[in-house]
Coordinates of C-alpha atoms in Angstrom, one line a residue:
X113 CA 0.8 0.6 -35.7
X114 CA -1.8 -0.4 -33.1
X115 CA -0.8 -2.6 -30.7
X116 CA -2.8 -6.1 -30.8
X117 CA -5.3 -6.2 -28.3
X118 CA -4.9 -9.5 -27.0
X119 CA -1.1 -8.3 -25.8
X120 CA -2.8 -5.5 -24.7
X121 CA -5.2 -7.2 -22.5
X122 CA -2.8 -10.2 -21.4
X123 CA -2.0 -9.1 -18.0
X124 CA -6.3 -9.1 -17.1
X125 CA -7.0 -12.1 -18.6
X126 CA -4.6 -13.8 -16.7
X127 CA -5.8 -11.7 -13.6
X128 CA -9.5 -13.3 -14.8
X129 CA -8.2 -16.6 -14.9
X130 CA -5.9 -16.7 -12.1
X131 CA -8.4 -15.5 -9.5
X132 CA -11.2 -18.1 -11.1
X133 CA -8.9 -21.0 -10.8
X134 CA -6.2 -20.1 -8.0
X135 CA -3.5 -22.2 -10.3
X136 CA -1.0 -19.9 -11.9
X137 CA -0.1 -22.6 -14.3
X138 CA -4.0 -23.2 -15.4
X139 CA -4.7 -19.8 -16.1
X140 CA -1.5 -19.9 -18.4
X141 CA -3.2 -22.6 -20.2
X142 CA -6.6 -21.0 -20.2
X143 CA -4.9 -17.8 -21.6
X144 CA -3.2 -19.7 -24.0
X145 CA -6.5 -21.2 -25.3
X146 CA -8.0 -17.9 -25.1
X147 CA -5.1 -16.2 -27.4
X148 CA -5.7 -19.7 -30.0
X149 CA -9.0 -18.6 -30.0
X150 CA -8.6 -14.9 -31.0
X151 CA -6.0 -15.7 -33.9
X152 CA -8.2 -18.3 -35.3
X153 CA -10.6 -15.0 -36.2
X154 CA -7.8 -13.7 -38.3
X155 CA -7.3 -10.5 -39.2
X156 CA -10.5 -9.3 -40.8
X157 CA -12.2 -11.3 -37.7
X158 CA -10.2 -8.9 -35.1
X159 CA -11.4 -5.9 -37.4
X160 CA -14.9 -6.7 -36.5
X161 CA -15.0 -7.2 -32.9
X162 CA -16.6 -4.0 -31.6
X163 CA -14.8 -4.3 -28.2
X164 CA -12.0 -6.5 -27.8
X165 CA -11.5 -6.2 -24.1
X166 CA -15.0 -7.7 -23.8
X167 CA -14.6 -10.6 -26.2
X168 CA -11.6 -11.4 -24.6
X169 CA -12.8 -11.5 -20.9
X170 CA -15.8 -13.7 -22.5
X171 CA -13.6 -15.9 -24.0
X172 CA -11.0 -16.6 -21.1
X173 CA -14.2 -16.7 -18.5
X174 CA -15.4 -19.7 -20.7
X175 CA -12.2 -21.2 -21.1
X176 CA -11.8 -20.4 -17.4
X177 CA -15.3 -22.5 -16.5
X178 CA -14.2 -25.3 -18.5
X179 CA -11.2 -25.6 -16.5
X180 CA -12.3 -25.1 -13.2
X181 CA -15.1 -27.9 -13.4
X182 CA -12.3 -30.4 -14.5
X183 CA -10.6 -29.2 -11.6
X184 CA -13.1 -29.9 -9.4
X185 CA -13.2 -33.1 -9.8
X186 CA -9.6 -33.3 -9.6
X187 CA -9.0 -31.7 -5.9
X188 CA -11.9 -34.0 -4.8
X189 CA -8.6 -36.3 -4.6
X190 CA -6.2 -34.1 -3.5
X191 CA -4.2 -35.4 -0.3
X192 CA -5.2 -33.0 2.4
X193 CA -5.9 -29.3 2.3
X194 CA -5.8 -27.9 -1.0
X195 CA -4.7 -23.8 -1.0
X196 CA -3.6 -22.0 -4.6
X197 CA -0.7 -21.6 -6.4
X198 CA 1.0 -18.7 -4.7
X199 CA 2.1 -15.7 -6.8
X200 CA 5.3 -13.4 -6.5
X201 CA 3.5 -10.0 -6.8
X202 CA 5.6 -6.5 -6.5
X203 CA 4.8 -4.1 -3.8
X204 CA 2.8 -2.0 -6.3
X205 CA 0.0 -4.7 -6.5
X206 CA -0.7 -3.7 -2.8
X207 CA -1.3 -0.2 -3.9
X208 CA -4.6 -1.6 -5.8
X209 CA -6.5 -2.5 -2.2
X210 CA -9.4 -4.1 -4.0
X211 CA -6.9 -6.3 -6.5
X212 CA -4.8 -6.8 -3.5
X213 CA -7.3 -8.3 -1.5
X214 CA -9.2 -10.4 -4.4
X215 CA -6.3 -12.2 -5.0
X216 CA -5.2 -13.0 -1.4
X217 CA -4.9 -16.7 -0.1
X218 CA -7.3 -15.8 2.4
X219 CA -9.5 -15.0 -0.5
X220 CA -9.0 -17.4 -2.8
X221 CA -9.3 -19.7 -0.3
X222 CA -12.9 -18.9 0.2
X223 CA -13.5 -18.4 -3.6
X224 CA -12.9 -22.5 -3.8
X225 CA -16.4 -22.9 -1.7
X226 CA -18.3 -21.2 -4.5
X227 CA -19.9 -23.4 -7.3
X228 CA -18.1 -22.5 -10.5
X229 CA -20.6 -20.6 -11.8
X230 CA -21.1 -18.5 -8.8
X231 CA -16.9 -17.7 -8.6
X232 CA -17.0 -16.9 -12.5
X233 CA -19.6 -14.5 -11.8
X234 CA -18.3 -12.8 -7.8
X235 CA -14.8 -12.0 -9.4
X236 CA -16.2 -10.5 -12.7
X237 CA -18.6 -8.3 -10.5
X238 CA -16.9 -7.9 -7.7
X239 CA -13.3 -7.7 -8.8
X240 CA -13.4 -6.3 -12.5
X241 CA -17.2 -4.3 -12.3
X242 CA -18.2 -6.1 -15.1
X243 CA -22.0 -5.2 -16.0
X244 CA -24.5 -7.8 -15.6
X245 CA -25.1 -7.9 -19.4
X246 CA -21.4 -8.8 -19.9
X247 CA -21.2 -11.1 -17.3
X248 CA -24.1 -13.1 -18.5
X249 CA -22.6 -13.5 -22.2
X250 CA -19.6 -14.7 -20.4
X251 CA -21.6 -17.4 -18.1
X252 CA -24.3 -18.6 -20.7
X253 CA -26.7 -17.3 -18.6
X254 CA -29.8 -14.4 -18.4
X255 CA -29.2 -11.2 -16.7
X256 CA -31.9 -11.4 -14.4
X257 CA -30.3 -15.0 -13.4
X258 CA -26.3 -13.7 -13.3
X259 CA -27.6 -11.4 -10.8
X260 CA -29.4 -13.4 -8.2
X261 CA -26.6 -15.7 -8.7
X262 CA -23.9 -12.6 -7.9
X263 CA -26.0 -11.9 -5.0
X264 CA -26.0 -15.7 -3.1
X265 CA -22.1 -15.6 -4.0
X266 CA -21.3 -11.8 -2.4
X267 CA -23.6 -13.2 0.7
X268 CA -21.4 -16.8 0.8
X269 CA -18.0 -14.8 0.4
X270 CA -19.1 -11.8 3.0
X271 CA -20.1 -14.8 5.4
X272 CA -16.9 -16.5 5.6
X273 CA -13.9 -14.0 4.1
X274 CA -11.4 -12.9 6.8
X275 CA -11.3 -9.4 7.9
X276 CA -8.6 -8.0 6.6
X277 CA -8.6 -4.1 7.2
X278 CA -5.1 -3.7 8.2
X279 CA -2.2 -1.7 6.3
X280 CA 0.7 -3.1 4.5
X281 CA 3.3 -2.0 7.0
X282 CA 1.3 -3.1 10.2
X283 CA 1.2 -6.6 8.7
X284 CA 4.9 -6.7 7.3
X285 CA 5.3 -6.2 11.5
X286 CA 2.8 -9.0 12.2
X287 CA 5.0 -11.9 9.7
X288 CA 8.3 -10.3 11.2
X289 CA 6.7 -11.1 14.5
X290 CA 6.0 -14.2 13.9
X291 CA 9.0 -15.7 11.6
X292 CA 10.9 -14.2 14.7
X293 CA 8.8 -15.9 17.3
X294 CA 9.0 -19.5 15.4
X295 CA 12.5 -19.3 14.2
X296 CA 13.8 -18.8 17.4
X297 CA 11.6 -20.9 19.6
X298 CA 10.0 -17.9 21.9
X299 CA 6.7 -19.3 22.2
X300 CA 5.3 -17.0 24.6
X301 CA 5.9 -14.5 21.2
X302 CA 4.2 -16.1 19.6
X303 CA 1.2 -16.7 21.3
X304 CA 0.9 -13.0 21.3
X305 CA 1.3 -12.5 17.8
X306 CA -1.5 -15.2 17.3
X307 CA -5.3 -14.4 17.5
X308 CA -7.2 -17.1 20.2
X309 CA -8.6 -18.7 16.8
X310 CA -6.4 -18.9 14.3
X311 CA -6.3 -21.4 12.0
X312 CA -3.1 -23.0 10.3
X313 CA -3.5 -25.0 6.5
X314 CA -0.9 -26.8 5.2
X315 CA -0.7 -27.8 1.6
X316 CA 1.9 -31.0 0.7
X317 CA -0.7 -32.1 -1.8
X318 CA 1.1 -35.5 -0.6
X319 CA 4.4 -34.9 -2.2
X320 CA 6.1 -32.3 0.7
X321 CA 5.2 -33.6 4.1
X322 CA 3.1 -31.3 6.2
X323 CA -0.3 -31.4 8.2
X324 CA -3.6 -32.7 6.5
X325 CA -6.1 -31.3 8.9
X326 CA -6.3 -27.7 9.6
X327 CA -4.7 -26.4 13.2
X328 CA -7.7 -24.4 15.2
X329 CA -7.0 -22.4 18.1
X330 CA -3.2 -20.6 19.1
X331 CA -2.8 -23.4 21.5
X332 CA -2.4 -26.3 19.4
X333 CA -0.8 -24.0 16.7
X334 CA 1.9 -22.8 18.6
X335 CA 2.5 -26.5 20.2
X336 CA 2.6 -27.5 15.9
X337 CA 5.3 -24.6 15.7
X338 CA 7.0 -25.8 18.5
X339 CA 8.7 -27.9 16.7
X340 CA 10.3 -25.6 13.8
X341 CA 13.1 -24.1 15.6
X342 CA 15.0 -27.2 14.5
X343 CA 13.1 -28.1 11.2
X344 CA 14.3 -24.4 10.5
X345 CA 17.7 -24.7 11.7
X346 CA 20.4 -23.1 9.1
X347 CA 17.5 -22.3 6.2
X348 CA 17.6 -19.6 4.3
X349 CA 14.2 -17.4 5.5
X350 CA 13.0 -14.3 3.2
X351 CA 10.8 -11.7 3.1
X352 CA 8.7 -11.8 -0.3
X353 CA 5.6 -10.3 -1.4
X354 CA 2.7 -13.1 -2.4
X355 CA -0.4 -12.3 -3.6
X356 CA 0.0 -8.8 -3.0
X357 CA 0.9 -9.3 0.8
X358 CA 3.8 -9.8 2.9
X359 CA 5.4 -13.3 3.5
X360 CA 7.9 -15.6 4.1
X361 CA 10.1 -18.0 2.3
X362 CA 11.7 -20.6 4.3
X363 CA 14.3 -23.0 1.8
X364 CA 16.1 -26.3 3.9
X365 CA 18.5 -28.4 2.5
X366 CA 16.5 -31.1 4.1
X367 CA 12.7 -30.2 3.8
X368 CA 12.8 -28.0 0.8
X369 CA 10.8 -25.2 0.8
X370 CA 7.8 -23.1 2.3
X371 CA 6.0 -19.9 1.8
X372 CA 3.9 -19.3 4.5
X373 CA 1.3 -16.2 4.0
X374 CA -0.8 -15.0 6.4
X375 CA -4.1 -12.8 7.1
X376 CA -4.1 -10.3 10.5
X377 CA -6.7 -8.8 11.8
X378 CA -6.1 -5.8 14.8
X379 CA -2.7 -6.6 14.8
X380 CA -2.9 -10.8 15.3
X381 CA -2.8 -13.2 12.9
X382 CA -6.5 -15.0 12.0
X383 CA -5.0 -17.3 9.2
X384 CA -1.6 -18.9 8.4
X385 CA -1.2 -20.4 4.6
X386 CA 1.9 -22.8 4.5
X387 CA 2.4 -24.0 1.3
X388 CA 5.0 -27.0 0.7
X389 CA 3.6 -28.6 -2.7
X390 CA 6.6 -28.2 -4.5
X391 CA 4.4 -28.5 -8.1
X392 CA 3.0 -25.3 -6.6
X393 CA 5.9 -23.3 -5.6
X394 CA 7.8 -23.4 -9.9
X395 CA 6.6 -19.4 -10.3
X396 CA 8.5 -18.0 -7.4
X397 CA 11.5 -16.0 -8.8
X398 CA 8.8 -14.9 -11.7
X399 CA 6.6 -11.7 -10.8
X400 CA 3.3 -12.5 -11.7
X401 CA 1.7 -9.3 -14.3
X402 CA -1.8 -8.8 -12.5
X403 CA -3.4 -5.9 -13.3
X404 CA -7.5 -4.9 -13.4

């Protein structure tokens, strides 16, 4: 017996989804909608689609659009910064350099500047290789349009994503580094372990306390660090693997808990992602299924 395709498929669309909206809990619901939609064609409806993988994708960018105007609007309000819904991802993701990469904070960070339009169509491109003709059936839009559209997004991303050409075990070395540095207070470590303009974002979404502005420069980020030694003091700190990198999980009895990710570049960190919105933080003892 053939195995249904949607099941077959799950692990992508959610991929799709996840890297459109950078919510783990949104592209549940957009895969949910997508799966609603597929039964509703019933069996002799399945029979008929010529290639199911295709539909799908159609189907869950749509559903995906949908959801990320709505959103939109929604994180026009958010309290400070707003970063994604980190994802516990195995080792293995990291093998995939392209899916590692797409799905990064760093990345998805820069994927919010994009219209929605312009993201649906950079990830299907980019990421999954879709053709044009596809990708326009998924958007509502003409071919000749999707790709002048595909080409102002790959110039916005290329313009502003962080360099990132630096191997897994280099930057497991970089967040031991630096957990090290700010744990114990050895701020002369850390100022070597930071590039001259980093940035730190925080994300409380106004429910976990933390900074609203992002921190420019490795002076004023290592005087904000200064200060952790004693928030720190007697938490639990892990190594993890989010978004198919290396990072760090700090729980407190008192402040609760923090996955910091970060992005290196020749062997100093560029960007630091701490992320204290607990509504964000429900999906770390679940490994996320990604796949391309």
């Amino acid at each position: 017996m053939s195995r249904d395709p949607f099941l077959a498929h799950r692990s992508l669309l959610f991929t799709v989804a996840y890297e459109m909206l950078g919510s783990a809990a949104d592209a549940e619901d957009v895969v949910q909608e997508t799966w609603l939609r597929w039964a509703d064609l019933g069996d002799e409806g399945q029979a008929g689609v010529r290639d199911a993988r295709a539909f799908l994708v159609r189907i869950v960018t749509r559903q995906a659009l949908n959801r990320l105007r709505t959103l939109a609007r929604r994180r026009e309000d958010y309290v400070g910064e707003w970063l994604p819904e980190p994802l516990l991802t195995g080792p293995d993701v990291a093998e995939d350099v392209e899916l590692a990469e797409s799905i990064s904070i760093a990345m998805l960070t820069v994927l919010e500047t994009l219209s929605p339009t312009e993201r649906a169509v950079f990830v299907l491109r980019e990421v999954f290789d879709l053709p044009y003709d596809e990708i326009a059936e998924a958007v509502g839009k003409g071919t000749p349009a999707v790709r002048q559209v595909a080409h102002r997004a790959r110039e916005h991303v290329a313009a502003r994503r962080p360099r990132m050409q630096v191997d897994r075990l280099e930057q497991e070395q970089v967040v031991e580094r630096f957990m090290t540095a700010v744990t114990t207070g050895d701020m002369q470590g850390l100022m070597d372990v930071l590039a001259p303009d980093v940035v730190l974002v925080a994300d409380g979404g106004g429910v976990a306390q933390a900074v609203r502005r992002p921190v420019v420069g490795a002076d004023r980020v290592t005087a904000y660090l200064s200060v952790f030694p004693r928030v720190v003091a007697g938490a639990q700190i892990t190594t993890l693997w989010l978004n198919g990198a290396p990072a760090a999980r700090i729980d407190t009895p008192r402040f609760g808990t923090t996955v910091v990710s970060v992005a290196v570049d020749d062997g100093r960190i560029t960007r630091i992602f701490a992320m204290r919105n607990p509504l964000k933080l429900a999906r770390l003892d679940e490994e996320a299924r990604l796949s391309r």
